[in-house]
JSON list of C-alpha atoms in Angstrom, two decimals:
[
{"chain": "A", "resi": 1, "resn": "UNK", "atom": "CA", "xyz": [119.78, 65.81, 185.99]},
{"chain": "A", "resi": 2, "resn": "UNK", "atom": "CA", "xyz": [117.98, 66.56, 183.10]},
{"chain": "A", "resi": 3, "resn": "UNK", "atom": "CA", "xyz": [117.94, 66.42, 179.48]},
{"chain": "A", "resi": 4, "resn": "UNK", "atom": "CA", "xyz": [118.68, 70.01, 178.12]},
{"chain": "A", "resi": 5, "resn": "UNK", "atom": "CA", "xyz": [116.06, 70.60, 175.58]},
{"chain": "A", "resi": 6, "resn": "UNK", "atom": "CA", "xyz": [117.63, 71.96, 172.41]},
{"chain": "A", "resi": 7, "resn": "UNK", "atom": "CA", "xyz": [117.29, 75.55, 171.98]},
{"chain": "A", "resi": 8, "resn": "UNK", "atom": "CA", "xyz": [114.44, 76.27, 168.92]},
{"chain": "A", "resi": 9, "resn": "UNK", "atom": "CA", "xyz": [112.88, 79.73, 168.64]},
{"chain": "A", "resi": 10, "resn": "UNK", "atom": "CA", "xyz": [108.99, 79.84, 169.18]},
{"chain": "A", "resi": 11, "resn": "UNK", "atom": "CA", "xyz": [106.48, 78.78, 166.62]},
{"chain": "A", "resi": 12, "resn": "UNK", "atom": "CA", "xyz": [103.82, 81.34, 166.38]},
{"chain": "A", "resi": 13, "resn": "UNK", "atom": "CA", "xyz": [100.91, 80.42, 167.05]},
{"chain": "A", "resi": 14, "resn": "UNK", "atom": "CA", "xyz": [99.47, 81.68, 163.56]},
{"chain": "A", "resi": 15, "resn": "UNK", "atom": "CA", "xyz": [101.82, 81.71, 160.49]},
{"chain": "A", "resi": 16, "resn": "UNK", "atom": "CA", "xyz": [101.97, 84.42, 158.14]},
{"chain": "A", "resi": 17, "resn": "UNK", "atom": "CA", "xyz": [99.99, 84.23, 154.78]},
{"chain": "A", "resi": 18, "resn": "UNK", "atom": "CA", "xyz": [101.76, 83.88, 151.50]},
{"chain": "A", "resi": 19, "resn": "UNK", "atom": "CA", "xyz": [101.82, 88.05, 150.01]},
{"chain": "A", "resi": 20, "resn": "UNK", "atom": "CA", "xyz": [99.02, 88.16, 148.25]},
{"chain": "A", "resi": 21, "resn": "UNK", "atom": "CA", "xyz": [100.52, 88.89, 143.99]},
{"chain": "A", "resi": 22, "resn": "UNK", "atom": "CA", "xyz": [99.86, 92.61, 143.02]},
{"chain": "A", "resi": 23, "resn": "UNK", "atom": "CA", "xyz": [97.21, 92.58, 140.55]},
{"chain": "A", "resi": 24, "resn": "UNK", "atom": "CA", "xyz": [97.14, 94.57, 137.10]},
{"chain": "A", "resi": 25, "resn": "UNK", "atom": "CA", "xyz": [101.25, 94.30, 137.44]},
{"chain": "A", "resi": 26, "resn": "UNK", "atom": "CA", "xyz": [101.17, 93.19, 133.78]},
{"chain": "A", "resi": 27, "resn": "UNK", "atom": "CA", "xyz": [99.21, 95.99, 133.08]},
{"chain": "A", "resi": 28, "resn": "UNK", "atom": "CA", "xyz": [101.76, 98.48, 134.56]},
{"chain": "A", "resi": 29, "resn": "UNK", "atom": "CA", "xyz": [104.46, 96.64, 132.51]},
{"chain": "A", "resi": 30, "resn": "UNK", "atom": "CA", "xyz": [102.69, 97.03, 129.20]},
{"chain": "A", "resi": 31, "resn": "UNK", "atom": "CA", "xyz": [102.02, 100.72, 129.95]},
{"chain": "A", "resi": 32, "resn": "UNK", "atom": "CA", "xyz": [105.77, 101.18, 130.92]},
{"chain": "A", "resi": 33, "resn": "UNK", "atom": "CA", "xyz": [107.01, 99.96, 128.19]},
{"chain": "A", "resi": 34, "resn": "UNK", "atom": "CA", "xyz": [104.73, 102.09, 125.96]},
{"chain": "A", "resi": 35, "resn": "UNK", "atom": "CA", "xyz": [105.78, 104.98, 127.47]},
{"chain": "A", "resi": 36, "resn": "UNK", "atom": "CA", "xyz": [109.04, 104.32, 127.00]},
{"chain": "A", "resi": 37, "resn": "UNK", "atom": "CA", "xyz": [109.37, 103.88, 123.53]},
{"chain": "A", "resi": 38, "resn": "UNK", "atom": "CA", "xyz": [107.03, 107.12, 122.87]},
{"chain": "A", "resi": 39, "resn": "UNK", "atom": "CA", "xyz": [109.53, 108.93, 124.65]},
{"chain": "A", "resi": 40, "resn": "UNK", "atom": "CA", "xyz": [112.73, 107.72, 123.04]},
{"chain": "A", "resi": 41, "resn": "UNK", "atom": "CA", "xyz": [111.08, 107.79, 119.43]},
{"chain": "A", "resi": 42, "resn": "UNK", "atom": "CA", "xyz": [110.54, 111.34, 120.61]},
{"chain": "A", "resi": 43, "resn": "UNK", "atom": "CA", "xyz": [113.48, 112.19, 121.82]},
{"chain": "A", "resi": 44, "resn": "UNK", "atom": "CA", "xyz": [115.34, 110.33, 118.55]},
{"chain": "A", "resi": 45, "resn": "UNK", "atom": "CA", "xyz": [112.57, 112.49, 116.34]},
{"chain": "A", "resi": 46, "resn": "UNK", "atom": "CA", "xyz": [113.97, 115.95, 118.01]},
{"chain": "A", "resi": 47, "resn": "UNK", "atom": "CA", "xyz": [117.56, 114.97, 117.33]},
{"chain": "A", "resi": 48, "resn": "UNK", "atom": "CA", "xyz": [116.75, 114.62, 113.86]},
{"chain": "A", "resi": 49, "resn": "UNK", "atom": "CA", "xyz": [115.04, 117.50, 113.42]},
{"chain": "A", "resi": 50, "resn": "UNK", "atom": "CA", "xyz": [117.80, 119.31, 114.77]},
{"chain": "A", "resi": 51, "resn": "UNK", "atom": "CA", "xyz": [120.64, 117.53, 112.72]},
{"chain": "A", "resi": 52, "resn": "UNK", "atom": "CA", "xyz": [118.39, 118.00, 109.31]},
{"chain": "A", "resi": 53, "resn": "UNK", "atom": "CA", "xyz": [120.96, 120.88, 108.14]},
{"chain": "A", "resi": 54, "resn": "UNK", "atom": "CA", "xyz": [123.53, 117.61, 107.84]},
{"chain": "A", "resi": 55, "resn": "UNK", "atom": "CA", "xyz": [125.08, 117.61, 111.36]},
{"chain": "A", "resi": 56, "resn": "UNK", "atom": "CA", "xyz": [124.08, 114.86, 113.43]},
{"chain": "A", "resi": 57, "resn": "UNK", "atom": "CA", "xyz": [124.52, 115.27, 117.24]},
{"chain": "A", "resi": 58, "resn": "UNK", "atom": "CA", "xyz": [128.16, 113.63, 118.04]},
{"chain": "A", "resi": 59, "resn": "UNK", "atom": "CA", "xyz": [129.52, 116.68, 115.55]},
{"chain": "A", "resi": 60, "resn": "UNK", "atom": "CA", "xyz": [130.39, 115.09, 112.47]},
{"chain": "A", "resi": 61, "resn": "UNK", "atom": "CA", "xyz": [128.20, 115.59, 109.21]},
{"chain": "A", "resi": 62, "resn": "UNK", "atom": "CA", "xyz": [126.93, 113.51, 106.91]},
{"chain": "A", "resi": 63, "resn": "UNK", "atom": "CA", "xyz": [129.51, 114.97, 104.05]},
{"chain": "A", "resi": 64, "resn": "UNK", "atom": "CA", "xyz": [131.69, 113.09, 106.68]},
{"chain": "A", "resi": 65, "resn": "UNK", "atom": "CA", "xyz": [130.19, 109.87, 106.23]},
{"chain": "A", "resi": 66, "resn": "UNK", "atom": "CA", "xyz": [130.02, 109.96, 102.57]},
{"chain": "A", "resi": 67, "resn": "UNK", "atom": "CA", "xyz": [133.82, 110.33, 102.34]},
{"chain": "A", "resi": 68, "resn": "UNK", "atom": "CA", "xyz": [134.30, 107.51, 104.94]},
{"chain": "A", "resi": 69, "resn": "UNK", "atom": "CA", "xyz": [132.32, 105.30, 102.65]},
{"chain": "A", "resi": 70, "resn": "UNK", "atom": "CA", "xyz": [133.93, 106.40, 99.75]},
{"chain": "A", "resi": 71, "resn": "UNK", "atom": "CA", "xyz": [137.32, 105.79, 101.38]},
{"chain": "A", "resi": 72, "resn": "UNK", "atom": "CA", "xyz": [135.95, 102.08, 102.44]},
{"chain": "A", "resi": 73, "resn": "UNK", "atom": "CA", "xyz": [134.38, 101.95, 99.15]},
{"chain": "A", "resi": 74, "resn": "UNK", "atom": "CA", "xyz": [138.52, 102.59, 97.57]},
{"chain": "A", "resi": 75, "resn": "UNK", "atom": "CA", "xyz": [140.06, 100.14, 99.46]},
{"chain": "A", "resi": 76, "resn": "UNK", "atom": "CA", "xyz": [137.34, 97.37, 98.83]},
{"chain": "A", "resi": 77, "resn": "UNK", "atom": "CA", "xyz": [138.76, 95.08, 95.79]},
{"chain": "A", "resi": 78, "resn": "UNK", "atom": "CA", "xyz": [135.32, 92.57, 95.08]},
{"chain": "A", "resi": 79, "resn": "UNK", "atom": "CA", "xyz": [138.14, 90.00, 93.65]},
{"chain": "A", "resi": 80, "resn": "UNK", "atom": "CA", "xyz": [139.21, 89.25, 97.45]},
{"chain": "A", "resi": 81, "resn": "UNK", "atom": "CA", "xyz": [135.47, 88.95, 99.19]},
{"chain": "A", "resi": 82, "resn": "UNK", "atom": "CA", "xyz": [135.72, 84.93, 98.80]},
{"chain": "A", "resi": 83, "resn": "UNK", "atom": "CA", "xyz": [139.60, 84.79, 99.61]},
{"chain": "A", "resi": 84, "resn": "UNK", "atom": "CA", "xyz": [140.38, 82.97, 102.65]},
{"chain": "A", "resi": 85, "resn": "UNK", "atom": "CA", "xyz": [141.82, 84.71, 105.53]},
{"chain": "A", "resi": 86, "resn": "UNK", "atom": "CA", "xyz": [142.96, 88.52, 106.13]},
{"chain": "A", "resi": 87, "resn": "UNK", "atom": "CA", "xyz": [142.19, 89.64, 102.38]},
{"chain": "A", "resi": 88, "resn": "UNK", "atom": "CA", "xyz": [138.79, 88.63, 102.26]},
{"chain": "A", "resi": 89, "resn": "UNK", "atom": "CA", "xyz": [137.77, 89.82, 105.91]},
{"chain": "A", "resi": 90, "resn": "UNK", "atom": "CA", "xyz": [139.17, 93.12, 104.96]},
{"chain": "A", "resi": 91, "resn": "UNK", "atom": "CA", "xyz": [137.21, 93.18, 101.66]},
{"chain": "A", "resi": 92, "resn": "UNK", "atom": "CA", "xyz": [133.81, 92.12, 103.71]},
{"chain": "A", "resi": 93, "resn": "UNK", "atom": "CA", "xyz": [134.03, 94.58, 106.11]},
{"chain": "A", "resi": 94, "resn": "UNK", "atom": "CA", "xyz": [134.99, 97.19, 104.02]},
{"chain": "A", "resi": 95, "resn": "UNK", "atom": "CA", "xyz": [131.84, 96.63, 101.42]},
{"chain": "A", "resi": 96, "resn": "UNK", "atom": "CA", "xyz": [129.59, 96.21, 104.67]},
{"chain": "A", "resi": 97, "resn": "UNK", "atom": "CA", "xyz": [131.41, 99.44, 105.97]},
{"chain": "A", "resi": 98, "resn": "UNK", "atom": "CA", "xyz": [131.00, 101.37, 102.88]},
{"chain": "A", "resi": 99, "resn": "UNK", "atom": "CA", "xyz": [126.99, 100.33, 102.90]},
{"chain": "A", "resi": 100, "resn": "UNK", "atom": "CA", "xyz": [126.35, 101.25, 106.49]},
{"chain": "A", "resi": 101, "resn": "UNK", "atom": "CA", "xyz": [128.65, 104.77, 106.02]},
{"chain": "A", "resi": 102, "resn": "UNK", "atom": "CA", "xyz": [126.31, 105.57, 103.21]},
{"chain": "A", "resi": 103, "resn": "UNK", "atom": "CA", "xyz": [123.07, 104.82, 104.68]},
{"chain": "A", "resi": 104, "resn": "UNK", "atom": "CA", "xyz": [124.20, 106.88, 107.53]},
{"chain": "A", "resi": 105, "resn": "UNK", "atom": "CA", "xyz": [125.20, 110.13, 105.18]},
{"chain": "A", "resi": 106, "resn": "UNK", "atom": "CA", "xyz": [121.90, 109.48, 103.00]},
{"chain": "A", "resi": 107, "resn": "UNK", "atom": "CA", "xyz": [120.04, 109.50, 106.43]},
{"chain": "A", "resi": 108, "resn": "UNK", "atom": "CA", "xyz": [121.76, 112.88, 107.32]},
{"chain": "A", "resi": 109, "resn": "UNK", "atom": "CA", "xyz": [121.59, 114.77, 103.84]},
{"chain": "A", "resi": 110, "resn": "UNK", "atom": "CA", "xyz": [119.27, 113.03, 101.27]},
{"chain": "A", "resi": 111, "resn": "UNK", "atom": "CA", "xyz": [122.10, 114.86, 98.49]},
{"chain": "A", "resi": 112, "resn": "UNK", "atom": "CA", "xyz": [123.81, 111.01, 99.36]},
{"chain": "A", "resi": 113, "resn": "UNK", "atom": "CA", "xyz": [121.25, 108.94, 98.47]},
{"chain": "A", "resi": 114, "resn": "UNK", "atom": "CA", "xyz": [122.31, 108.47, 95.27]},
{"chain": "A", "resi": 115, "resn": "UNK", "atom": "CA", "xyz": [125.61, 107.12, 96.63]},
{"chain": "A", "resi": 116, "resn": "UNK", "atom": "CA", "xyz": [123.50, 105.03, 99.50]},
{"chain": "A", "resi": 117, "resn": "UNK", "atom": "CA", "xyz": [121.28, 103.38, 96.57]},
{"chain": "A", "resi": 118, "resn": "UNK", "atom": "CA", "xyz": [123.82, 102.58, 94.42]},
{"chain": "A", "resi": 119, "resn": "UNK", "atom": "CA", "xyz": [125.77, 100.64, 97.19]},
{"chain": "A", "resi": 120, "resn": "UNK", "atom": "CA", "xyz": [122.97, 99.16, 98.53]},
{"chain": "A", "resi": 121, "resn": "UNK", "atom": "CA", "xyz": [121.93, 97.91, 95.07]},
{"chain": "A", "resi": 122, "resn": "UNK", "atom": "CA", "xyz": [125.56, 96.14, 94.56]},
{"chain": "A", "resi": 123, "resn": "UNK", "atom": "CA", "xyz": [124.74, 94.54, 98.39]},
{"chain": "A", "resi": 124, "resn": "UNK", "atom": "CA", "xyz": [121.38, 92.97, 97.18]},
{"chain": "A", "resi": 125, "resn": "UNK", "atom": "CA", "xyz": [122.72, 91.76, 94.10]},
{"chain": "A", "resi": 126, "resn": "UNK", "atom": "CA", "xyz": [125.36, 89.83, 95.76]},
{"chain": "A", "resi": 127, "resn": "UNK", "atom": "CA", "xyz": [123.33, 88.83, 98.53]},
{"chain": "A", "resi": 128, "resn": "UNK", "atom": "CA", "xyz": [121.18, 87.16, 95.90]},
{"chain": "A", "resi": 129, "resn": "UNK", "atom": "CA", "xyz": [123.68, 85.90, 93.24]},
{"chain": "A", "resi": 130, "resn": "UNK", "atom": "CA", "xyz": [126.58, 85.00, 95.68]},
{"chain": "A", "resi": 131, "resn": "UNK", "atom": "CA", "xyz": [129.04, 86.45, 93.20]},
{"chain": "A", "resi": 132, "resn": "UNK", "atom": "CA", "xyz": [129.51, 90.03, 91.67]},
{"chain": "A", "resi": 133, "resn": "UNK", "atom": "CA", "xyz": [127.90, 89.82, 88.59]},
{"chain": "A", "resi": 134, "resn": "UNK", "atom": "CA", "xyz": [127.69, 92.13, 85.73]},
{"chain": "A", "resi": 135, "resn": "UNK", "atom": "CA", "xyz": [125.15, 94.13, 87.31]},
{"chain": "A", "resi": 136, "resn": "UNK", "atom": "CA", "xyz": [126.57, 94.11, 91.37]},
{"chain": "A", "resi": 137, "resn": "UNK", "atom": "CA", "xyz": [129.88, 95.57, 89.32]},
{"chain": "A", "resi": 138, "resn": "UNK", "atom": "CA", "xyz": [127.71, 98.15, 87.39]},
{"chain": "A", "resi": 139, "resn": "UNK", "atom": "CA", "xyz": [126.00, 99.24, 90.53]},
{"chain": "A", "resi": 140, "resn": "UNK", "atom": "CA", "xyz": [129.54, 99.42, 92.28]},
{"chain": "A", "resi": 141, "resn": "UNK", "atom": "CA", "xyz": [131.23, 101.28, 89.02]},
{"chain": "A", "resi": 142, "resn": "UNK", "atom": "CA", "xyz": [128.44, 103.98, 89.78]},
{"chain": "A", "resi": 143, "resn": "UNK", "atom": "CA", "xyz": [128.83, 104.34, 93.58]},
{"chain": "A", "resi": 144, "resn": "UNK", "atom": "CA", "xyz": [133.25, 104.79, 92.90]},
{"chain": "A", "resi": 145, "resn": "UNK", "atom": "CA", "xyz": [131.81, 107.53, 90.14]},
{"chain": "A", "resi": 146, "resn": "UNK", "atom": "CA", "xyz": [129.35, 109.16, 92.41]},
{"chain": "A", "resi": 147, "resn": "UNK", "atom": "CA", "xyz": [132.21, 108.95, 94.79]},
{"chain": "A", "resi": 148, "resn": "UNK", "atom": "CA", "xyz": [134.75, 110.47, 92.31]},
{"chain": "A", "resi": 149, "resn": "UNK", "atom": "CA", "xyz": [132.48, 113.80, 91.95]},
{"chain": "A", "resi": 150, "resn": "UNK", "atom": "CA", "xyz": [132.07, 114.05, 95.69]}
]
């Protein structure tokens, strides 16, 4: 009797070259790419254009984002920003909310820029003194007033 020989599948008698790489695939990338952001920065140019009367796309209106700011801007207390725990992350996000609100209604109807400005102003301030100095409070007494004749 003989050995069974184990059972292996055929070796070709040539093997396959490696794929040759696609050439100029960087190239198509790039150009992708390109294309891609010319078409959205179209696309987000022709939604502005057609919320410029102060109604973005989603329905609300930029009036409506200048009350939500003003309403984050009410319920922000700059004593609490440094406290420890709940009362201080509510004060942070409500000055960060009140900013971003702002910018958003300024964005929509430049009759909020005023409002945006003033906000953003207070921000910087901080940013740069760490505390709310006389002039972050000045800058913050003038958004709550621009807020007050809204």
């Amino acid at each position: 009797m003989q050995p069974q020989q184990p059972n292996t599948p055929p070796v070709p008698a040539f093997a396959p070259a490696a794929p040759e790489r696609p050439r100029g695939g960087t190239k198509a990338v790039v150009l992708s790419l390109v294309g891609g952001l010319v078409l959205g920065a179209a696309a987000m140019g022709g939604v502005w254009a057609l919320s410029a009367d102060g109604a973005f796309a989603d329905g609300t209106s930029a009036a409506a984002d200048a009350r939500a700011a003003c309403r984050a801007l009410d319920g922000f207390d700059e004593d609490r920003f440094t406290e420890k725990g709940a009362g201080g992350d509510i004060a942070i996000n409500r000055y960060s909310a009140a900013g971003t609100l702002s910018a958003s209604a300024a964005a929509g109807d430049a009759t909020y820029k005023p409002l945006a400005q003033a906000i953003r102003r207070s921000q910087e301030r901080h940013s740069l003194m760490f505390e709310f100095d006389a002039t972050a409070k000045k800058d913050l007494a003038e958004a709550r007033t621009i807020c007050a004749n809204l």
